[in-house]
Amino acid sequence: MTNDNLQEHLNNGLYGTPQLHPDEQHKYLGTFRERVSLAITFKEFSNNQNACLTAIKQEISSNTEEKLSIKINGQLSSDIIDKIIQISKENNTKFEYLADTSFSHDDDANAIVICSSKSALHIENIDVESKYHELFERKAEKNNDPKEDKKGFLSKLFDL
């Protein structure tokens, strides 16, 4: 072994094998950005869980040429994880549960990443709210529907 190879071997033993774009891989739950088809943050799940689950179903079923897998941040609530696992089983899709505590849990961190494990997809828009805006607009419309004027107890009781 030459001195360069020996030093490289020692460094790998001390510090581990160097990774390509470790920050990017950490953000996208262990994969590269160009392999991601859809990313959902904790904040998006907390704002509209049903729309996010519907978007996951649509993303998996719409992509037939590339076999996708689901990466689940282990810090997501267990009831949501159960629903995602059920969706993956229904669609015969692989899922990976990542219980590593180094993945962050803040609002902007990714809770779910749908990606290709073998090849780059190069999809420009991977944000769930902009990619499936119609699902999120429906919720906003439901919240903005003019409801009956709130009546007081006596008004309801005496039908005033």
CSV table of C-alpha atoms in Angstrom, one decimal:
chain,number,residue,atom,x,y,z
A,1,MET,CA,0.0,0.0,0.0
A,2,THR,CA,1.2,3.5,-0.8
A,3,ASN,CA,1.1,6.2,1.8
A,4,ASP,CA,-1.9,7.8,0.2
A,5,ASN,CA,-3.9,4.6,0.2
A,6,LEU,CA,-2.8,3.8,3.8
A,7,GLN,CA,-3.9,7.3,5.0
A,8,GLU,CA,-7.2,6.9,3.2
A,9,HIS,CA,-7.7,3.5,4.8
A,10,LEU,CA,-6.9,4.8,8.2
A,11,ASN,CA,-9.3,7.8,7.8
A,12,ASN,CA,-12.1,5.5,6.7
A,13,GLY,CA,-11.5,3.4,9.8
A,14,LEU,CA,-11.5,6.5,12.1
A,15,TYR,CA,-14.2,8.6,10.5
A,16,GLY,CA,-16.3,6.2,8.5
A,17,THR,CA,-16.6,6.0,4.7
A,18,PRO,CA,-17.2,9.4,3.2
A,19,GLN,CA,-20.7,10.1,1.9
A,20,LEU,CA,-21.8,12.0,-1.1
A,21,HIS,CA,-24.0,14.9,-0.2
A,22,PRO,CA,-24.7,13.9,3.4
A,23,ASP,CA,-27.0,16.9,4.2
A,24,GLU,CA,-29.1,16.2,1.2
A,25,GLN,CA,-29.4,12.6,2.1
A,26,HIS,CA,-30.3,13.5,5.7
A,27,LYS,CA,-33.1,15.9,4.5
A,28,TYR,CA,-34.6,13.3,2.1
A,29,LEU,CA,-34.5,10.5,4.6
A,30,GLY,CA,-31.4,8.7,3.2
A,31,THR,CA,-31.8,9.3,-0.5
A,32,PHE,CA,-30.8,11.9,-3.1
A,33,ARG,CA,-33.1,14.7,-4.2
A,34,GLU,CA,-33.2,13.6,-7.8
A,35,ARG,CA,-34.7,10.3,-6.8
A,36,VAL,CA,-37.6,11.8,-4.9
A,37,SER,CA,-41.1,11.9,-6.4
A,38,LEU,CA,-43.0,13.4,-3.5
A,39,ALA,CA,-42.0,14.9,-0.1
A,40,ILE,CA,-44.4,15.6,2.8
A,41,THR,CA,-43.3,17.6,5.8
A,42,PHE,CA,-44.6,17.2,9.4
A,43,LYS,CA,-46.4,20.6,9.1
A,44,GLU,CA,-48.2,19.5,6.0
A,45,PHE,CA,-49.4,16.3,7.8
A,46,SER,CA,-50.6,18.3,10.8
A,47,ASN,CA,-52.5,20.8,8.6
A,48,ASN,CA,-54.3,18.3,6.4
A,49,GLN,CA,-53.7,14.6,7.1
A,50,ASN,CA,-56.4,13.3,4.7
A,51,ALA,CA,-55.1,15.3,1.7
A,52,CYS,CA,-51.6,14.0,2.4
A,53,LEU,CA,-52.7,10.4,2.5
A,54,THR,CA,-54.8,10.8,-0.7
A,55,ALA,CA,-51.7,12.4,-2.3
A,56,ILE,CA,-49.6,9.4,-1.3
A,57,LYS,CA,-52.2,7.0,-2.9
A,58,GLN,CA,-52.3,9.0,-6.1
A,59,GLU,CA,-48.5,9.3,-6.4
A,60,ILE,CA,-48.0,5.6,-6.0
A,61,SER,CA,-50.8,4.6,-8.3
A,62,SER,CA,-50.0,7.2,-11.0
A,63,ASN,CA,-46.4,6.2,-11.4
A,64,THR,CA,-46.4,2.8,-13.2
A,65,GLU,CA,-43.1,2.9,-15.1
A,66,GLU,CA,-40.9,3.3,-12.1
A,67,LYS,CA,-41.2,1.2,-8.9
A,68,LEU,CA,-41.4,3.6,-6.0
A,69,SER,CA,-40.9,3.1,-2.3
A,70,ILE,CA,-42.0,5.0,0.7
A,71,LYS,CA,-39.6,6.2,3.4
A,72,ILE,CA,-41.3,7.0,6.7
A,73,ASN,CA,-39.7,9.1,9.4
A,74,GLY,CA,-40.0,7.1,12.6
A,75,GLN,CA,-40.9,10.2,14.6
A,76,LEU,CA,-44.3,10.4,12.8
A,77,SER,CA,-47.3,9.4,14.9
A,78,SER,CA,-48.1,5.7,15.0
A,79,ASP,CA,-51.6,6.1,13.7
A,80,ILE,CA,-50.4,7.9,10.5
A,81,ILE,CA,-47.6,5.3,10.1
A,82,ASP,CA,-50.2,2.5,10.3
A,83,LYS,CA,-52.3,4.2,7.5
A,84,ILE,CA,-49.2,4.7,5.3
A,85,ILE,CA,-48.2,1.0,5.8
A,86,GLN,CA,-51.8,0.0,4.8
A,87,ILE,CA,-51.6,2.2,1.7
A,88,SER,CA,-48.2,0.6,0.7
A,89,LYS,CA,-49.6,-2.9,1.2
A,90,GLU,CA,-52.7,-2.2,-0.9
A,91,ASN,CA,-50.5,-0.9,-3.7
A,92,ASN,CA,-47.8,-3.5,-3.4
A,93,THR,CA,-45.2,-0.9,-2.6
A,94,LYS,CA,-42.1,-1.2,-0.5
A,95,PHE,CA,-41.8,1.0,2.6
A,96,GLU,CA,-38.9,1.7,4.9
A,97,TYR,CA,-39.5,2.8,8.5
A,98,LEU,CA,-36.5,4.9,9.6
A,99,ALA,CA,-36.3,4.9,13.4
A,100,ASP,CA,-33.1,6.9,13.5
A,101,THR,CA,-33.4,9.7,16.0
A,102,SER,CA,-31.0,11.9,14.0
A,103,PHE,CA,-33.8,12.7,11.5
A,104,SER,CA,-35.4,15.9,12.7
A,105,HIS,CA,-39.0,16.3,13.8
A,106,ASP,CA,-39.5,20.0,13.3
A,107,ASP,CA,-42.3,21.4,11.1
A,108,ASP,CA,-40.1,21.8,8.0
A,109,ALA,CA,-38.5,18.3,8.2
A,110,ASN,CA,-39.7,15.6,5.8
A,111,ALA,CA,-42.0,13.0,7.4
A,112,ILE,CA,-42.6,11.0,4.2
A,113,VAL,CA,-40.6,10.7,1.1
A,114,ILE,CA,-41.7,8.7,-1.9
A,115,CYS,CA,-38.8,7.9,-4.1
A,116,SER,CA,-37.2,5.5,-6.6
A,117,SER,CA,-34.5,3.3,-5.1
A,118,LYS,CA,-32.7,2.6,-8.3
A,119,SER,CA,-32.7,5.5,-10.6
A,120,ALA,CA,-33.0,9.3,-10.8
A,121,LEU,CA,-36.4,10.7,-11.6
A,122,HIS,CA,-35.5,14.4,-11.9
A,123,ILE,CA,-38.9,15.7,-10.9
A,124,GLU,CA,-38.8,19.4,-10.4
A,125,ASN,CA,-41.9,19.8,-8.2
A,126,ILE,CA,-41.9,17.4,-5.3
A,127,ASP,CA,-43.8,19.5,-2.7
A,128,VAL,CA,-47.1,17.9,-1.8
A,129,GLU,CA,-49.1,21.1,-1.5
A,130,SER,CA,-48.0,22.5,-4.9
A,131,LYS,CA,-48.1,19.1,-6.7
A,132,TYR,CA,-51.5,18.2,-5.4
A,133,HIS,CA,-52.9,21.7,-4.9
A,134,GLU,CA,-56.5,20.6,-5.7
A,135,LEU,CA,-56.6,18.3,-2.6
A,136,PHE,CA,-55.5,21.2,-0.4
A,137,GLU,CA,-57.8,23.7,-2.1
A,138,ARG,CA,-60.8,21.5,-1.4
A,139,LYS,CA,-60.0,21.7,2.4
A,140,ALA,CA,-59.6,25.4,2.2
A,141,GLU,CA,-63.0,25.7,0.4
A,142,LYS,CA,-64.7,23.6,3.1
A,143,ASN,CA,-63.2,25.7,5.8
A,144,ASN,CA,-64.4,28.9,4.1
A,145,ASP,CA,-68.0,27.7,3.4
A,146,PRO,CA,-70.5,30.1,4.7
A,147,LYS,CA,-72.0,28.2,7.6
A,148,GLU,CA,-75.2,29.1,9.4
A,149,ASP,CA,-74.9,32.0,11.6
A,150,LYS,CA,-74.1,30.7,15.0
A,151,LYS,CA,-77.2,30.9,17.1
A,152,GLY,CA,-77.3,31.2,20.8
A,153,PHE,CA,-78.8,28.6,23.1
A,154,LEU,CA,-82.1,30.4,23.5
A,155,SER,CA,-82.4,31.0,19.8
A,156,LYS,CA,-81.9,27.3,19.1
A,157,LEU,CA,-84.3,26.3,21.8
A,158,PHE,CA,-87.1,28.6,20.8
A,159,ASP,CA,-86.3,28.5,17.0
A,160,LEU,CA,-85.8,32.3,16.8
